[in-house]
Coordinates of C-alpha atoms and ligand atoms in Angstrom, one line a residue:
X109 CA 43.7 -81.6 14.4
X110 CA 40.3 -80.8 13.2
X111 CA 39.8 -79.8 9.6
X112 CA 37.6 -76.7 9.7
X113 CA 39.9 -74.7 7.5
X114 CA 40.2 -77.5 5.0
X115 CA 41.6 -75.3 2.2
X116 CA 44.6 -74.1 4.2
X117 CA 47.7 -76.2 4.9
X118 CA 50.0 -76.0 7.8
X119 CA 52.1 -72.9 7.3
X120 CA 55.8 -73.5 6.9
X121 CA 58.9 -71.3 6.3
X122 CA 60.0 -71.4 2.8
X123 CA 62.4 -68.5 2.8
X124 CA 62.3 -65.0 1.1
X125 CA 62.1 -66.3 -2.5
X126 CA 59.1 -68.4 -2.1
X127 CA 56.0 -67.2 -4.0
X128 CA 53.6 -69.3 -2.0
X129 CA 51.3 -67.0 -0.2
X130 CA 50.6 -69.8 2.4
X131 CA 54.3 -69.8 3.6
X132 CA 56.5 -67.8 5.8
X133 CA 59.1 -65.8 4.0
X134 CA 60.8 -64.5 7.1
X135 CA 59.4 -66.2 10.1
X136 CA 61.5 -69.2 10.7
X137 CA 60.4 -70.3 14.2
X138 CA 63.2 -72.4 15.4
X139 CA 66.0 -70.3 13.8
X140 CA 68.3 -69.0 16.3
X141 CA 68.9 -65.1 16.7
X142 CA 71.3 -64.2 19.3
X143 CA 71.0 -67.6 21.1
X144 CA 67.2 -67.6 21.2
X145 CA 64.8 -69.0 18.7
X146 CA 62.5 -66.6 16.7
X147 CA 59.5 -68.0 18.3
X148 CA 60.8 -67.4 21.8
X149 CA 61.8 -63.8 20.9
X150 CA 58.5 -63.1 19.3
X151 CA 55.9 -65.0 21.3
X152 CA 53.0 -64.5 18.9
X153 CA 49.5 -64.7 20.2
X154 CA 46.1 -64.8 18.5
X155 CA 43.4 -62.3 19.6
X156 CA 40.2 -64.4 20.1
X157 CA 38.0 -61.4 19.5
X158 CA 39.1 -60.4 16.2
X159 CA 40.0 -63.7 14.6
X160 CA 37.3 -66.0 16.2
X161 CA 34.3 -63.9 17.0
X162 CA 34.4 -60.7 14.8
X163 CA 32.2 -60.7 11.8
X164 CA 33.3 -57.6 9.9
X165 CA 30.4 -55.2 10.8
X166 CA 31.0 -51.6 10.7
X167 CA 28.7 -48.7 11.4
X168 CA 27.3 -48.8 7.9
X169 CA 26.8 -52.6 7.4
X170 CA 26.4 -56.0 8.7
X171 CA 29.1 -58.6 9.0
X172 CA 30.6 -59.9 5.9
X173 CA 32.9 -62.7 7.3
X174 CA 32.4 -66.2 5.7
X175 CA 33.2 -68.9 8.3
X176 CA 31.9 -72.1 6.7
X177 CA 32.3 -73.9 10.0
X178 CA 29.8 -71.7 11.8
X179 CA 26.8 -73.7 10.7
X180 CA 24.5 -73.0 13.8
X181 CA 22.9 -70.0 15.3
X182 CA 22.9 -71.4 18.8
X183 CA 25.3 -69.2 20.5
X184 CA 26.7 -71.9 22.8
X185 CA 27.2 -74.3 20.0
X186 CA 28.9 -71.5 18.0
X187 CA 31.1 -71.0 21.0
X188 CA 32.1 -74.6 21.0
X189 CA 32.9 -74.6 17.2
X190 CA 35.0 -71.6 17.6
X191 CA 37.2 -73.3 20.2
X192 CA 38.0 -76.0 17.8
X193 CA 38.5 -73.5 14.9
X194 CA 40.8 -71.3 17.2
X195 CA 43.1 -74.3 18.1
X196 CA 43.3 -75.5 14.5
X197 CA 44.0 -72.0 13.3
X198 CA 46.9 -71.4 15.8
X199 CA 48.3 -74.9 15.2
X200 CA 48.4 -74.4 11.4
X201 CA 50.2 -71.1 11.8
X202 CA 52.4 -72.3 14.7
X203 CA 51.0 -69.5 17.0
X204 CA 51.6 -70.7 20.6
X205 CA 49.6 -68.2 22.6
X206 CA 46.2 -66.7 22.6
X207 CA 44.4 -63.8 24.3
X208 CA 40.8 -63.5 25.2
X209 CA 37.9 -61.5 26.8
X210 CA 35.4 -63.4 28.8
X211 CA 32.7 -62.6 26.2
X212 CA 34.8 -63.8 23.3
X213 CA 34.8 -67.3 24.4
X214 CA 31.3 -67.7 25.7
X215 CA 27.9 -66.0 25.1
X216 CA 26.8 -63.5 27.6
X217 CA 23.2 -65.1 27.7
X218 CA 20.3 -63.2 29.4
X219 CA 22.2 -62.2 32.6
X220 CA 25.4 -62.5 34.6
X221 CA 24.4 -66.0 36.0
X222 CA 23.9 -67.4 32.6
X223 CA 27.1 -65.9 31.4
X224 CA 29.0 -67.7 34.2
X225 CA 27.2 -71.0 33.4
X226 CA 28.3 -70.6 29.6
X227 CA 31.9 -69.8 30.6
X228 CA 32.0 -72.9 32.9
X229 CA 30.9 -75.0 29.8
X230 CA 33.5 -73.7 27.5
X231 CA 36.6 -73.1 29.7
X232 CA 37.2 -76.8 30.1
X233 CA 36.9 -77.3 26.4
X234 CA 39.7 -74.7 25.9
X235 CA 41.8 -76.3 28.6
X236 CA 41.5 -79.7 26.9
X237 CA 42.6 -78.3 23.7
X238 CA 45.6 -76.4 25.4
X239 CA 46.7 -79.8 26.7
X240 CA 46.3 -81.5 23.4
X241 CA 48.3 -78.7 21.5
X242 CA 50.6 -77.2 24.0
X243 CA 49.1 -73.7 23.1
X244 CA 49.2 -71.4 26.1
X245 CA 47.2 -68.4 27.3
X246 CA 49.1 -65.2 27.1
X247 CA 46.4 -63.1 28.8
X248 CA 42.8 -62.9 29.7
X249 CA 40.6 -60.0 30.4
X250 CA 37.0 -59.1 31.1
X251 CA 35.0 -57.1 28.6
X252 CA 33.4 -54.4 30.7
X253 CA 32.8 -52.0 28.0
X254 CA 30.5 -53.5 25.5
X255 CA 27.3 -54.2 27.4
X256 CA 24.8 -51.2 27.8
X257 CA 25.2 -51.4 31.5
X258 CA 28.6 -49.9 31.1
X259 CA 27.4 -46.9 29.1
X260 CA 28.9 -44.5 31.7
X261 CA 31.9 -46.6 32.5
X262 CA 32.7 -49.7 34.6
X263 CA 35.0 -49.0 37.5
X264 CA 34.5 -45.4 36.8
X265 CA 30.8 -45.3 36.4
X266 CA 28.8 -42.8 38.5
X267 CA 26.5 -45.8 39.1
X268 CA 27.7 -48.1 41.8
X269 CA 25.8 -51.0 40.4
X270 CA 27.7 -50.8 37.2
X271 CA 31.0 -51.0 39.2
X272 CA 29.7 -54.0 41.1
X273 CA 28.8 -55.8 37.8
X274 CA 32.3 -55.0 36.5
X275 CA 33.8 -56.3 39.8
X276 CA 31.7 -59.6 39.3
X277 CA 33.0 -60.0 35.8
X278 CA 36.7 -59.3 36.6
X279 CA 36.5 -61.7 39.6
X280 CA 35.4 -64.6 37.2
X281 CA 37.8 -63.5 34.5
X282 CA 40.6 -63.7 37.0
X283 CA 39.5 -67.2 38.0
X284 CA 39.3 -68.3 34.4
X285 CA 42.5 -66.8 33.4
X286 CA 44.1 -68.6 36.4
X287 CA 42.4 -71.9 35.4
X288 CA 43.9 -71.6 31.9
X289 CA 47.5 -70.8 33.2
X290 CA 47.4 -67.1 31.8
X291 CA 50.7 -65.5 32.2
X292 CA 49.2 -62.0 32.3
X293 CA 45.9 -60.3 33.0
X294 CA 44.9 -57.1 31.0
X295 CA 42.8 -54.1 31.9
X296 CA 41.9 -52.0 29.0
X297 CA 39.8 -49.2 30.3
X298 CA 37.2 -49.2 27.4
X299 CA 34.6 -47.0 29.0
X300 CA 36.9 -45.6 31.7
X301 CA 36.9 -41.9 30.7
X302 CA 34.5 -39.2 30.2
X303 CA 32.7 -37.1 27.6
X304 CA 32.1 -33.9 29.5
X305 CA 33.3 -32.5 32.8
X306 CA 29.8 -30.8 33.1
X307 CA 28.5 -34.1 34.5
X308 CA 31.7 -35.8 35.8
X309 CA 33.5 -36.0 39.1
X310 CA 36.9 -36.8 37.8
X311 CA 38.7 -37.1 41.0
X312 CA 36.2 -39.7 42.4
X313 CA 36.2 -41.7 39.2
X314 CA 40.0 -42.0 39.3
X315 CA 40.0 -42.9 43.0
X316 CA 37.3 -45.6 42.3
X317 CA 39.4 -47.0 39.3
X318 CA 42.5 -47.0 41.7
X319 CA 40.4 -49.0 44.3
X320 CA 39.0 -51.4 41.8
X321 CA 42.4 -52.4 40.4
X322 CA 43.8 -52.8 44.0
X323 CA 40.7 -55.0 44.8
X324 CA 41.6 -57.0 41.6
X325 CA 45.1 -57.5 42.7
X326 CA 43.9 -58.5 46.2
X327 CA 41.6 -61.1 44.9
X328 CA 44.3 -62.6 42.5
X329 CA 46.5 -62.8 45.7
X330 CA 43.7 -64.5 47.6
X331 CA 43.3 -67.1 44.9
X332 CA 47.1 -67.6 44.5
X333 CA 47.1 -66.3 41.0
X334 CA 50.2 -64.3 40.2
X335 CA 50.0 -62.9 36.6
X336 CA 51.6 -59.8 35.4
X337 CA 48.9 -57.2 35.3
X338 CA 48.8 -55.1 32.3
X339 CA 47.1 -51.7 31.8
X340 CA 46.6 -51.0 28.0
X341 CA 46.8 -47.3 27.4
X342 CA 44.6 -45.7 24.7
X343 CA 43.4 -42.2 24.1
X344 CA 40.2 -40.9 22.6
X345 CA 38.3 -44.0 21.8
X346 CA 35.5 -44.7 22.8
X347 CA 35.3 -41.8 25.3
X348 CA 36.7 -38.4 24.4
X349 CA 39.0 -38.3 27.5
X350 CA 40.3 -41.8 28.3
X351 CA 41.8 -42.0 31.6
X352 CA 44.7 -44.3 30.4
X353 CA 45.6 -41.9 27.6
X354 CA 49.2 -43.0 27.0
X355 CA 52.1 -44.8 28.7
X356 CA 53.2 -41.8 30.7
X357 CA 49.7 -41.0 31.9
X358 CA 49.0 -44.6 32.9
X359 CA 52.3 -44.9 34.9
X360 CA 51.4 -41.7 36.7
X361 CA 48.1 -43.4 37.6
X362 CA 49.6 -46.6 38.6
X363 CA 52.1 -45.0 40.9
X364 CA 49.4 -42.7 42.6
X365 CA 47.5 -45.7 43.6
X366 CA 50.4 -47.9 44.5
X367 CA 49.8 -50.3 41.8
X368 CA 53.4 -50.2 40.3
X369 CA 54.3 -52.0 43.5
X370 CA 51.8 -54.8 42.8
X371 CA 53.2 -56.1 39.4
X372 CA 51.2 -53.9 37.1
X373 CA 53.0 -53.1 33.8
X374 CA 51.9 -51.8 30.5
X375 CA 50.6 -53.5 27.3
X376 CA 51.4 -51.2 24.6
X377 CA 49.3 -51.2 21.3
X378 CA 50.7 -49.6 18.1
X379 CA 47.6 -48.0 16.9
X380 CA 46.8 -46.6 20.3
X381 CA 50.2 -45.0 20.5
X382 CA 49.7 -43.2 17.1
X383 CA 46.2 -42.1 18.2
X384 CA 47.9 -40.5 21.1
X385 CA 50.1 -38.5 18.9
X386 CA 53.1 -40.6 19.7
X387 CA 55.0 -43.1 17.6
X388 CA 54.8 -46.8 18.6
X389 CA 58.5 -46.6 19.5
X390 CA 57.9 -43.7 21.8
X391 CA 55.4 -45.7 23.9
X392 CA 57.6 -48.7 24.0
X393 CA 60.7 -46.7 25.0
X394 CA 58.7 -44.8 27.6
X395 CA 57.5 -48.0 29.2
X396 CA 60.9 -49.6 28.9
X397 CA 63.0 -46.9 30.6
X398 CA 60.6 -47.1 33.5
X399 CA 60.8 -50.9 33.7
X400 CA 57.1 -51.1 32.7
X401 CA 57.1 -52.8 29.3
X402 CA 54.9 -55.8 29.8
X403 CA 53.4 -56.9 26.5
X404 CA 52.5 -55.7 23.0
X405 CA 49.3 -55.5 21.1
X406 CA 50.8 -55.7 17.5
X407 CA 48.9 -54.0 14.9
X408 CA 49.0 -50.7 12.9
X409 CA 46.8 -47.8 12.2
X410 CA 46.2 -45.9 9.0
X411 CA 47.7 -42.3 8.9
X412 CA 44.9 -41.2 6.7
X413 CA 42.1 -42.3 9.1
X414 CA 41.8 -40.9 12.6
X415 CA 40.6 -44.0 14.5
X416 CA 41.8 -47.3 15.8
X417 CA 41.7 -49.4 12.6
X418 CA 43.5 -52.3 14.2
X419 CA 45.2 -53.4 10.9
X420 CA 47.6 -56.2 10.6
X421 CA 51.1 -54.9 11.1
X422 CA 53.0 -54.9 7.7
X423 CA 55.2 -51.8 8.1
X424 CA 58.7 -53.1 8.5
X425 CA 60.2 -49.8 9.8
X426 CA 57.8 -49.9 12.7
X427 CA 58.2 -53.6 13.4
X428 CA 62.0 -53.0 13.3
X429 CA 61.9 -50.2 15.8
X430 CA 59.5 -52.2 18.1
X431 CA 61.7 -55.1 18.1
X432 CA 64.7 -52.8 18.7
X433 CA 63.0 -51.7 22.0
X434 CA 62.0 -55.3 22.9
X435 CA 65.7 -56.4 22.5
X436 CA 66.8 -53.5 24.6
X437 CA 64.2 -54.6 27.2
X438 CA 65.8 -57.9 27.4
X439 CA 62.7 -59.5 25.7
X440 CA 59.0 -59.3 26.8
X441 CA 59.5 -61.8 29.7
X442 CA 55.9 -63.1 30.5
X443 CA 54.4 -60.8 27.7
X444 CA 54.3 -61.4 23.9
X445 CA 53.2 -60.0 20.5
X446 CA 49.3 -60.3 20.4
X447 CA 47.8 -59.7 17.1
X448 CA 45.1 -57.4 18.2
X449 CA 44.4 -56.9 14.5
X450 CA 41.4 -57.5 12.3
X451 CA 41.2 -58.2 8.6
X452 CA 39.5 -55.4 6.5
X453 CA 35.8 -56.0 5.9
X454 CA 36.5 -56.7 2.3
X455 CA 38.8 -59.6 3.2
X456 CA 36.1 -61.8 4.3
X457 CA 37.2 -65.3 3.5
X458 CA 38.8 -67.7 6.0
X459 CA 42.0 -67.7 4.0
X460 CA 42.2 -64.0 4.6
X461 CA 42.6 -64.6 8.4
X462 CA 45.7 -66.8 7.6
X463 CA 47.2 -64.4 5.0
X464 CA 46.8 -61.5 7.5
X465 CA 48.5 -63.3 10.3
X466 CA 51.4 -64.5 8.0
X467 CA 51.8 -60.9 6.9
X468 CA 52.1 -59.7 10.5
X469 CA 54.3 -62.6 11.7
X470 CA 56.6 -62.1 8.7
X471 CA 56.9 -58.3 9.2
X472 CA 57.8 -58.8 12.9
X473 CA 60.2 -61.7 12.0
X474 CA 62.0 -59.3 9.6
X475 CA 61.9 -56.5 12.2
X476 CA 63.6 -58.8 14.7
X477 CA 66.3 -59.8 12.2
X478 CA 67.1 -56.1 11.4
X479 CA 66.8 -54.9 15.0
X480 CA 69.1 -57.7 16.2
X481 CA 71.7 -56.6 13.6
X482 CA 71.4 -52.9 14.4
X483 CA 72.1 -53.6 18.0
X484 CA 74.9 -56.0 17.5
X485 CA 76.6 -53.6 15.3
X486 CA 75.8 -50.8 17.9
X487 CA 75.4 -48.3 15.1
X488 CA 72.9 -46.2 16.8
X489 CA 74.0 -47.2 20.3
X490 CA 77.6 -45.8 19.6
X491 CA 76.1 -42.7 18.0
X492 CA 73.8 -42.0 21.0
X493 CA 76.7 -42.8 23.4
X494 CA 79.0 -40.3 21.8
X495 CA 76.2 -37.6 21.5
X496 CA 76.1 -37.8 25.4
X497 CA 79.7 -38.1 26.0
X498 CA 79.8 -34.7 27.8
X499 CA 78.0 -36.5 30.7
X500 CA 80.7 -39.2 31.2
X501 CA 83.7 -37.1 32.1
X502 CA 84.5 -33.9 34.0
X503 CA 81.8 -31.7 35.4
X504 CA 79.1 -33.4 33.2
X505 CA 79.8 -36.7 35.0
X506 CA 79.8 -34.8 38.5
X507 CA 76.4 -33.4 37.4
X508 CA 75.0 -37.0 36.8
X509 CA 76.3 -38.0 40.2
X510 CA 74.3 -35.2 41.7
X511 CA 77.3 -33.1 42.9
X512 CA 76.7 -30.1 40.9
X513 CA 74.1 -27.2 41.6
X514 CA 73.2 -23.9 39.9
X515 CA 76.2 -22.1 41.4
X516 CA 78.7 -24.4 39.7
X517 CA 76.9 -24.4 36.6
X518 CA 77.1 -20.7 36.6
X519 CA 80.9 -20.6 37.3
X520 CA 81.5 -23.1 34.5
X521 CA 79.3 -21.3 32.0
X522 CA 81.0 -17.9 32.7
X523 CA 84.5 -19.4 32.2
X524 CA 83.3 -21.4 29.0
X525 CA 82.1 -18.2 27.0
X526 CA 79.8 -20.0 24.6
X527 CA 78.3 -23.4 23.7
X528 CA 79.6 -25.4 20.7
X529 CA 76.9 -28.0 19.4
X530 CA 77.4 -30.6 16.9
X531 CA 75.0 -32.0 14.4
X532 CA 72.3 -34.6 15.4
X533 CA 72.5 -36.4 11.9
X534 CA 69.0 -37.5 11.9
X535 CA 69.0 -38.1 8.0
X536 CA 72.2 -40.1 8.2
X537 CA 70.8 -42.3 11.0
X538 CA 67.6 -42.8 9.0
X539 CA 69.7 -43.9 6.1
X540 CA 71.5 -46.3 8.3
X541 CA 68.3 -47.9 9.5
X542 CA 67.1 -48.1 5.9
X543 CA 70.4 -49.8 4.8
X544 CA 70.0 -52.4 7.5
X545 CA 66.4 -53.0 6.3
X546 CA 67.6 -53.5 2.8
X547 CA 70.6 -55.8 3.8
X548 CA 69.1 -58.1 6.3
Ligands
LIG96 C1 40.7 -51.9 22.1 C2 41.6 -52.7 22.9 C3 41.3 -54.0 23.2 C4 42.1 -54.5 24.4 C5 41.5 -55.6 25.2 O1 41.1 -50.9 21.4 O2 42.8 -52.7 22.2 O3 41.1 -54.9 22.2 O4 43.2 -55.0 23.8 O5 40.5 -55.3 25.9
LIG97 NI1 44.5 -54.0 22.3
LIG98 NI1 43.0 -51.3 19.8

């Protein structure tokens, strides 16, 4: 292992009573929970963009991040150093996966051709490190939203040339992700949306996006790359109306363009859910009940701020309800928990990168423990089953079987006289969840 983060040791599990900030209190990677190790349940991934390339800029100021190993301003050299730093970082934390955009790992250069050359230099280095460390690629993607050419969109741009460039980038990103053995390939429609209908042909833009994603699936087939494709819903940001607003909207889109039959699923991000006015659990459950939960971008927002703050997830209530959905989904299969999260601008030391990941990993480990116990004891499950018991016998069961129409409903209601309801007991259930969090 390199020694670029010299002041940080390999992080180990020391248990809940440890006062060592460079240790896990909850995440014990090889501990079995329900016959599976914690690391198999959680499948943590590092986001290359936030952890390796972000500098801490915001609209009001320049970067603040101190990365002592970044001693050169030559972009390609910098990319090489970052490969070493990334793998040392993941090894020290025991993170077994990473996610990347094409432009995170290699500089874009002066044009597309240079970008490809740079990628061809860096990808073999990453591959070598993967072999050396057994760290795997959870997903790859192309950044088709940052460059000025995508100002009006990528696959939904009114300018065909922009769409063509996006196609070239996605083609290469698919090849790279295949080369690195990526289990999934992500599409986050950064600029796929619009600001005003006064200048927008929404129908054509959506059709073009559908065509584009089908072309990507065609090309993957052609090169015998079979990842799970993941659409990452997000509302509002950066465009006012994002086409992949939330899970339900994205699923409607996938079905319309036949992509649900081409192994497209969803990558649900916590902060995107809350921006859409949903809870994280709502988005996970919506995906799960439709068989579309593919992977997770693990972070959290700030209820007092109205944008995608991408903070490290520390809220145990939310990590618990997230893991509850993941367990009910039978796990994440080819997906994982990717820390699409950034340290605050004021947390500018390399140590902060570790402390932030430890915080997130421990919060999810705790969530897993609590969620597993909740499900094992069936406290919520039994309550919910009982709440819907009227659909398991008699005319309710016949309704579920599709045997009952409005005439039968009418006859039944007239005979019944009135409806007797029972309490939903929300406060009691919230207390039960709290009790499980305190106890486990
Ligand atoms: C931005 C998105 C992005 C995707 C990958 O809000 O979360 O980081 O995860 O393009
Ligand atoms: Ni994300
Ligand atoms: Ni985000």
